[in-house]
PDB file of C-alpha atoms in Angstrom:
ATOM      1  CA  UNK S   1      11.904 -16.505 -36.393  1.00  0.00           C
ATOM      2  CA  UNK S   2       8.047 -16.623 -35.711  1.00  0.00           C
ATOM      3  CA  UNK S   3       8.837 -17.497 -32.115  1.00  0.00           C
ATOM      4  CA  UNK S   4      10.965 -14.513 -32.027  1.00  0.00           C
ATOM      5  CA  UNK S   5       8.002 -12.221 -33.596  1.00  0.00           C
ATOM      6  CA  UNK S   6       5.790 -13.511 -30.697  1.00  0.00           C
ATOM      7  CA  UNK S   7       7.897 -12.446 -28.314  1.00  0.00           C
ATOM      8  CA  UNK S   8       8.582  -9.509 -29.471  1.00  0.00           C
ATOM      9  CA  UNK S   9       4.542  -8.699 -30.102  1.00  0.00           C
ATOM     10  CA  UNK S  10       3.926 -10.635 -26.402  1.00  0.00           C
ATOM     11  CA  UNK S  11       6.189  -7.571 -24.917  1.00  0.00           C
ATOM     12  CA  UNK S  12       5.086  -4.799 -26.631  1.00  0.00           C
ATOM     13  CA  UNK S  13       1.283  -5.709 -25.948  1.00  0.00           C
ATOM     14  CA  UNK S  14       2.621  -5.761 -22.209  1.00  0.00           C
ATOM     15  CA  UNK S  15       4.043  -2.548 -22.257  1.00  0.00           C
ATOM     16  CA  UNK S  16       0.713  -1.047 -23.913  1.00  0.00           C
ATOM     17  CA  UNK S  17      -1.757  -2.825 -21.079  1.00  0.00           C
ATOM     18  CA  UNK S  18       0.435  -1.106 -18.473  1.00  0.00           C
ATOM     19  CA  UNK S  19       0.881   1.775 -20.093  1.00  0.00           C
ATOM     20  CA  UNK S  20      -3.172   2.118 -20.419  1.00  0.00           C
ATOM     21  CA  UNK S  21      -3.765   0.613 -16.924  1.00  0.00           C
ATOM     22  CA  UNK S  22      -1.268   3.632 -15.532  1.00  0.00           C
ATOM     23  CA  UNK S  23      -3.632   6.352 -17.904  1.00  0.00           C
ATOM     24  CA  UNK S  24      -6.828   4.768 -16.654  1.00  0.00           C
ATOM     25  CA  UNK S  25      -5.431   5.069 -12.749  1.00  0.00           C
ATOM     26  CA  UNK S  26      -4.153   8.404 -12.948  1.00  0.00           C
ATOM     27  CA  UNK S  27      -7.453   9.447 -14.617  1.00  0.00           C
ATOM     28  CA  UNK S  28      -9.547   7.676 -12.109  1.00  0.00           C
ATOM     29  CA  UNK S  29      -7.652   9.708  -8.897  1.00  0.00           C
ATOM     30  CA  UNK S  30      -7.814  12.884 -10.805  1.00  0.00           C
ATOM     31  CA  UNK S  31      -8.860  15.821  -7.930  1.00  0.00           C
ATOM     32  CA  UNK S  32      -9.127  19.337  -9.587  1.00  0.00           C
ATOM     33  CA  UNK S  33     -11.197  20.888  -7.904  1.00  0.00           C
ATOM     34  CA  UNK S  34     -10.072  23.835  -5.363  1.00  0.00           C
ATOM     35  CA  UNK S  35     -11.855  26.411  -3.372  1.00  0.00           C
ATOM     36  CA  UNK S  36     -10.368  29.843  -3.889  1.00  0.00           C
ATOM     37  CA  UNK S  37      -8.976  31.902  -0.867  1.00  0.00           C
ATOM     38  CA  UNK S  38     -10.961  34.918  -2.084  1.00  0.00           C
ATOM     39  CA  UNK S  39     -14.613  35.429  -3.289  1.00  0.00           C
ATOM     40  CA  UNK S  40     -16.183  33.547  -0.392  1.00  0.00           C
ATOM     41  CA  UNK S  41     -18.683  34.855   2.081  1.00  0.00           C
ATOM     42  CA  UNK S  42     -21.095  34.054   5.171  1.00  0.00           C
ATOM     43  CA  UNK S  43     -24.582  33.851   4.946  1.00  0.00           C
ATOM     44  CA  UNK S  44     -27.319  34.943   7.851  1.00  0.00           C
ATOM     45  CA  UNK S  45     -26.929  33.995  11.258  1.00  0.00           C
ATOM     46  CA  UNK S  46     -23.061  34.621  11.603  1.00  0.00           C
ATOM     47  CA  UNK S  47     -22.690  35.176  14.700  1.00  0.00           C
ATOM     48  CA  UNK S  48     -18.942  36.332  14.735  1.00  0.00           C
ATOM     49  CA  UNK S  49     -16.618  36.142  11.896  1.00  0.00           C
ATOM     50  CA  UNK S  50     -12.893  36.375  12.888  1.00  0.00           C
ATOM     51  CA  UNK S  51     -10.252  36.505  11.068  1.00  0.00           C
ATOM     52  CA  UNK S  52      -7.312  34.486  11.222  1.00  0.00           C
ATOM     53  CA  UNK S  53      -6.372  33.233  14.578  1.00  0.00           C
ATOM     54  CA  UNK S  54      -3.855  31.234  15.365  1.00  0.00           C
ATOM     55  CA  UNK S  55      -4.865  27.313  15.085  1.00  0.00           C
ATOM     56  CA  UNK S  56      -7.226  27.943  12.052  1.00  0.00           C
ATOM     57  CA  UNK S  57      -4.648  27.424   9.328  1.00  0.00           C
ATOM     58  CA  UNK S  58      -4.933  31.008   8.379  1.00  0.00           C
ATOM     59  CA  UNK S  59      -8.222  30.544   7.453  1.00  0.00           C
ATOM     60  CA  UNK S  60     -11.340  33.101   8.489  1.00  0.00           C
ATOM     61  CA  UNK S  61     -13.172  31.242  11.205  1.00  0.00           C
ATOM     62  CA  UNK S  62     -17.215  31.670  10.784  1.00  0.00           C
ATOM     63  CA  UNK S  63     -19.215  31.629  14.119  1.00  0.00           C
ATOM     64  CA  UNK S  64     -22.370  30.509  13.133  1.00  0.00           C
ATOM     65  CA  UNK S  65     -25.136  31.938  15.992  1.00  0.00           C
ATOM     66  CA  UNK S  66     -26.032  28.516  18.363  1.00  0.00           C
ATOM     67  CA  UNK S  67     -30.142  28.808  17.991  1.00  0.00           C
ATOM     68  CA  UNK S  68     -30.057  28.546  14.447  1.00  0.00           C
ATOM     69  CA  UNK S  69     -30.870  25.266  12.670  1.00  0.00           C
ATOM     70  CA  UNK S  70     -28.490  25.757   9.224  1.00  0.00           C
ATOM     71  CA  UNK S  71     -26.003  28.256   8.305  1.00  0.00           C
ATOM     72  CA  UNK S  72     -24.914  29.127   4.623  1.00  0.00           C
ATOM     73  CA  UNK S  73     -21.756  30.189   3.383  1.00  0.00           C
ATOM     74  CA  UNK S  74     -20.937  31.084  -0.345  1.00  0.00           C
ATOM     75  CA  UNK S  75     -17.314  30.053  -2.124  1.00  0.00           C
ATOM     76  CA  UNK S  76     -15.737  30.231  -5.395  1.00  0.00           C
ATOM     77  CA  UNK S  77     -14.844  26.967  -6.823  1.00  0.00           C
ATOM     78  CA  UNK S  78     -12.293  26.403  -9.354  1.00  0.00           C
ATOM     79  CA  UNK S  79     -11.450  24.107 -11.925  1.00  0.00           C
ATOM     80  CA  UNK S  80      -7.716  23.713 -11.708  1.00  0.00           C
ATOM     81  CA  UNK S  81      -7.350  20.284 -13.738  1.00  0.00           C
ATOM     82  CA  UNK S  82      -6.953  19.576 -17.632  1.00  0.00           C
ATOM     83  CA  UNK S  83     -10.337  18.537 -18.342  1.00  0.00           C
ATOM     84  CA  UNK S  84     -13.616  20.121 -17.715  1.00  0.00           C
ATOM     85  CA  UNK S  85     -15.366  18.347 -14.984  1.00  0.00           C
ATOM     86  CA  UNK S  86     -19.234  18.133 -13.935  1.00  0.00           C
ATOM     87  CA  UNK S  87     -19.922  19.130 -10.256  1.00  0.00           C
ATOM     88  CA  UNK S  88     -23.216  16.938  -9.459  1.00  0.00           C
ATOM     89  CA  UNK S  89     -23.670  17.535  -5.903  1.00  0.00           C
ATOM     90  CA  UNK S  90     -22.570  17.379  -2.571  1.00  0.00           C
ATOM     91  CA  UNK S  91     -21.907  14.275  -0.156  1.00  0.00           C
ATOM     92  CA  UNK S  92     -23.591  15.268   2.655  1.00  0.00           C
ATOM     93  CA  UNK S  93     -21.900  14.771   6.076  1.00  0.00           C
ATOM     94  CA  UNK S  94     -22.986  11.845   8.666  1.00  0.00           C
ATOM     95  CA  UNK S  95     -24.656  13.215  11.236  1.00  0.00           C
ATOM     96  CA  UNK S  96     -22.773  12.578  14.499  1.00  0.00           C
ATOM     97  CA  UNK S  97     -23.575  13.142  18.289  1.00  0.00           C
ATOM     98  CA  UNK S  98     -24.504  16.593  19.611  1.00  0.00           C
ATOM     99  CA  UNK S  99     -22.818  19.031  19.175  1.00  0.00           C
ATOM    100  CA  UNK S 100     -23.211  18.877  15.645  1.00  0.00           C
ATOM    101  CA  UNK S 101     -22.205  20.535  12.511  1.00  0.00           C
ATOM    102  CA  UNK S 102     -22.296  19.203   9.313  1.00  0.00           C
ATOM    103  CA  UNK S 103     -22.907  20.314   5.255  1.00  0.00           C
ATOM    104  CA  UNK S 104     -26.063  18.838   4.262  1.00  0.00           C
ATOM    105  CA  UNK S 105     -26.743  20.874   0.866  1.00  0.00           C
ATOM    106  CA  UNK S 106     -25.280  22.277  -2.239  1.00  0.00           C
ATOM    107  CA  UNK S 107     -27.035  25.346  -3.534  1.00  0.00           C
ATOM    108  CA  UNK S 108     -26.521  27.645  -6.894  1.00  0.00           C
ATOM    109  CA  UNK S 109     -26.462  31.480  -6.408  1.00  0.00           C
ATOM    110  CA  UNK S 110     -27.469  34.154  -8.951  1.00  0.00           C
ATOM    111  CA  UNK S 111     -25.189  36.428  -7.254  1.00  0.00           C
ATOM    112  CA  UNK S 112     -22.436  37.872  -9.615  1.00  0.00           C
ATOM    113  CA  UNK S 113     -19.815  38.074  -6.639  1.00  0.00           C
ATOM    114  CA  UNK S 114     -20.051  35.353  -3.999  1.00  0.00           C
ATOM    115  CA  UNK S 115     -22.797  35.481  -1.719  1.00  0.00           C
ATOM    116  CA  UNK S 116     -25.161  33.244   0.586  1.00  0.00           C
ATOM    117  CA  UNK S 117     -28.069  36.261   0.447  1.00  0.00           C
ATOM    118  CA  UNK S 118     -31.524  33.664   0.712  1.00  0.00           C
ATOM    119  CA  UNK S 119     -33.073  36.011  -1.896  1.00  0.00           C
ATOM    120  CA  UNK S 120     -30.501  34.733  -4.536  1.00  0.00           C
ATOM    121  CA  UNK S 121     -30.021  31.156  -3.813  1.00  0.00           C
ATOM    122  CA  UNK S 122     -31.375  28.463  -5.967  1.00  0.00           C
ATOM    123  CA  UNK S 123     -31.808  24.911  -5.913  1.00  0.00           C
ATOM    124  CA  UNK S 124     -28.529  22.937  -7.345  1.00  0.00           C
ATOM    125  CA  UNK S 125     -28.837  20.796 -10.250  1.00  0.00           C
ATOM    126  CA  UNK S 126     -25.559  20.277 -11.822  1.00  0.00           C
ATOM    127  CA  UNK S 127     -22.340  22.903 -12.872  1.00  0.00           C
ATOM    128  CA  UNK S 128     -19.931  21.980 -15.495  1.00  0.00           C
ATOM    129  CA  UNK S 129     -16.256  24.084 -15.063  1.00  0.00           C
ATOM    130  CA  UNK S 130     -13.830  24.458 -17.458  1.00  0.00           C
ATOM    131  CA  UNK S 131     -10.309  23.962 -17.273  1.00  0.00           C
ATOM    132  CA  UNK S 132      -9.217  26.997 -15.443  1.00  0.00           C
ATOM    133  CA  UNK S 133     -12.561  28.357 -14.482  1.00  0.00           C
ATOM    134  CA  UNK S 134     -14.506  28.942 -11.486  1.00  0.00           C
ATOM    135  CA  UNK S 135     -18.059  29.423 -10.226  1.00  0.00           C
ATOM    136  CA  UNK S 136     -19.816  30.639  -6.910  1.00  0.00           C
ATOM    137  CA  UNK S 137     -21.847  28.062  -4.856  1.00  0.00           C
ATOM    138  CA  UNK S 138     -23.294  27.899  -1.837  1.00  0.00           C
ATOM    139  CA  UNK S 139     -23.309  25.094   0.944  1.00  0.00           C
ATOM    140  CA  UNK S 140     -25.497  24.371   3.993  1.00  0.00           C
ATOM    141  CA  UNK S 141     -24.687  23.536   7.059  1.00  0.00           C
ATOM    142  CA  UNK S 142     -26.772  21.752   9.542  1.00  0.00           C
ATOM    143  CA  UNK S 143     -26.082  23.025  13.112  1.00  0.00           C
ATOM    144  CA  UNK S 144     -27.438  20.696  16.155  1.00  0.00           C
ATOM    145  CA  UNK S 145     -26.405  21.740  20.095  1.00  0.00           C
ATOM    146  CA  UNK S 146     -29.599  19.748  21.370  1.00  0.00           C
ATOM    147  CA  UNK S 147     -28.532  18.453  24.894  1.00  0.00           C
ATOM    148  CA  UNK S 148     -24.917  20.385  24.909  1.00  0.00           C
ATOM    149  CA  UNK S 149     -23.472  21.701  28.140  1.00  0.00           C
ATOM    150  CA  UNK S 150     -20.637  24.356  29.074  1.00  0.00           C
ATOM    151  CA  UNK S 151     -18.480  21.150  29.042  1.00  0.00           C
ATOM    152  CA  UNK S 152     -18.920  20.290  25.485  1.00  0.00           C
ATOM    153  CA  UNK S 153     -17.134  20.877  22.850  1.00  0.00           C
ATOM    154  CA  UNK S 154     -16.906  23.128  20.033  1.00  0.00           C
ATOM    155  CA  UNK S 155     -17.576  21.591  16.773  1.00  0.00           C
ATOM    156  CA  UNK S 156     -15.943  22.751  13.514  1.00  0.00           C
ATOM    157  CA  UNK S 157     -15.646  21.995   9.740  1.00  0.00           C
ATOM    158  CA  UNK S 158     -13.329  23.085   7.223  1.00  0.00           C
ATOM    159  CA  UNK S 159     -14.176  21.286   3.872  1.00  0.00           C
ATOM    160  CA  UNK S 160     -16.967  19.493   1.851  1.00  0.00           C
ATOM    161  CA  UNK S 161     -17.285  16.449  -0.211  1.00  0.00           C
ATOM    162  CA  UNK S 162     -18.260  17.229  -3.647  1.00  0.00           C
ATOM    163  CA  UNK S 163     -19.398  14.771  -6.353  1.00  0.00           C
ATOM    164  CA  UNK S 164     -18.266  15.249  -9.865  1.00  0.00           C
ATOM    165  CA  UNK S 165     -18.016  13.141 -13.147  1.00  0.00           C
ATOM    166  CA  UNK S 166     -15.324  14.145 -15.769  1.00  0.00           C
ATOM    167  CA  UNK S 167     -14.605  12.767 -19.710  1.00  0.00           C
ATOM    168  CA  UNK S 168     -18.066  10.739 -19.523  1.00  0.00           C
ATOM    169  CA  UNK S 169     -16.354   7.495 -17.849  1.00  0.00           C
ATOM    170  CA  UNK S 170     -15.563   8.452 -14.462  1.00  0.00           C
ATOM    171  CA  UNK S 171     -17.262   9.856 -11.022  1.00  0.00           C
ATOM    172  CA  UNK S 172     -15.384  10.852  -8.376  1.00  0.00           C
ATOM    173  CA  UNK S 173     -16.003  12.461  -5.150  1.00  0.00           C
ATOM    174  CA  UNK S 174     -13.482  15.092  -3.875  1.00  0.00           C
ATOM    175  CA  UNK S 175     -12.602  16.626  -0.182  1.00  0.00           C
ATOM    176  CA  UNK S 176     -12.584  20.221  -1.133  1.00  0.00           C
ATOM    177  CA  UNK S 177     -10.666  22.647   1.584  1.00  0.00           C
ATOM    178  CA  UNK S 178     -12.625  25.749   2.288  1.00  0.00           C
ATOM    179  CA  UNK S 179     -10.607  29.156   2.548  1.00  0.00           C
ATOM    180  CA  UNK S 180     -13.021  29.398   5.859  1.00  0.00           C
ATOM    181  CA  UNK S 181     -13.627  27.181   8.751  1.00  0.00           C
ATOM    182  CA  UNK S 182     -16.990  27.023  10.317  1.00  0.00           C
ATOM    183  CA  UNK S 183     -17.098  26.483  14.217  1.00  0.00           C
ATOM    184  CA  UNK S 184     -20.359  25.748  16.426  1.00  0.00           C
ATOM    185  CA  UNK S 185     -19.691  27.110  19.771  1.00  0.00           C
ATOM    186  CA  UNK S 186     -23.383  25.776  21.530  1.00  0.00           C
ATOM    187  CA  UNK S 187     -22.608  27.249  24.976  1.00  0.00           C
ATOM    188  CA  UNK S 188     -21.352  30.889  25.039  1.00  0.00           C
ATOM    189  CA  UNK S 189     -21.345  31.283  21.662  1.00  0.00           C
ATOM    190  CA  UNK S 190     -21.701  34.950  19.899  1.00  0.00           C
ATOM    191  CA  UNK S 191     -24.962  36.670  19.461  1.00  0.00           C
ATOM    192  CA  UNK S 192     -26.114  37.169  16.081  1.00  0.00           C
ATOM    193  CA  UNK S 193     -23.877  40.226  14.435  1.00  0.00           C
ATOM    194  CA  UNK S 194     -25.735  42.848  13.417  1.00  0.00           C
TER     195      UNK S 194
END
């Protein structure tokens, strides 16, 4: 009988650890964050800004002007999870060869709508989201066509690595998909737009 009662404790403390090891896996790849495919806008320096074209995924394609050394673009960014998460910051891109484009800063925006205007951005310290709610930010791009030639490439950049933390325990950092792509043209690129 006591054997019998150890068994039958044995299995059920089984089927708890694996129950609790699936919770604490799910919760540790949980990815709510998403970049709504309205409320987003370019900052200065656009040099074009065309609208969907076949190859960009439907997606607004920003033409950032070539001279410039960073280009800003504002999004909304929503909270489509269960719990409310903590966005902490940005992983900033590895810079790679020239031509280059890469985000290299999270910024805040007192803007109401969404907006890169300089004369409303602010330094980023952290955001909390609610389930179900959004917020406008801002991120920076670093544009480098030192050394390119007509035979180089364009460059481009649809998403940003954001780093969050969620019910105290876990950090995560999340590919989020822009509802824009950003595309460095260094050689016969557009003039800045009026």
């Amino acid at each position: 009988m006591a054997r019998r009662a150890l068994a039958i404790s044995a299995g059920a403390l089984l089927v708890v650890v694996v129950a609790a090891l699936g919770v604490w896996l799910w919760l540790g790849s949980y990815a709510p964050l998403r970049a709504l495919d309205s409320g987003f806008a370019p900052g200065p320096g656009i040099g074009a800004d065309v609208q969907p074209v076949a190859g960009s995924g439907g997606r607004p394609v920003f033409f950032p002007v070539a001279h410039r050394r960073t280009f800003d673009a504002a999004f909304t960014l929503r909270n489509a999870g269960r719990f409310a998460v903590t966005v902490t910051g940005l992983e900033p891109s590895k810079p790679g060869p020239t031509p280059y484009l890469g985000a290299a800063l999270l910024l805040a925006t007192t803007s109401s709508a969404a907006s890169a205007d300089p004369s409303q951005l602010a330094p980023f310290g952290s955001l909390r989201i609610d389930p179900g709610d959004s917020a406008i930010v801002v991120v920076r791009f670093v544009l480098d066509c030192k050394g390119a030639t007509a035979a180089t490439p364009d460059v481009y950049t649809s998403g940003v690595r954001l780093r969050y933390r969620y019910l105290s325990l876990f950090r995560r950092t999340e590919t989020v998909r822009l509802p824009f792509a950003v595309t460095l043209r260094c050689v016969g690129g557009p003039p800045p737009a009026p």
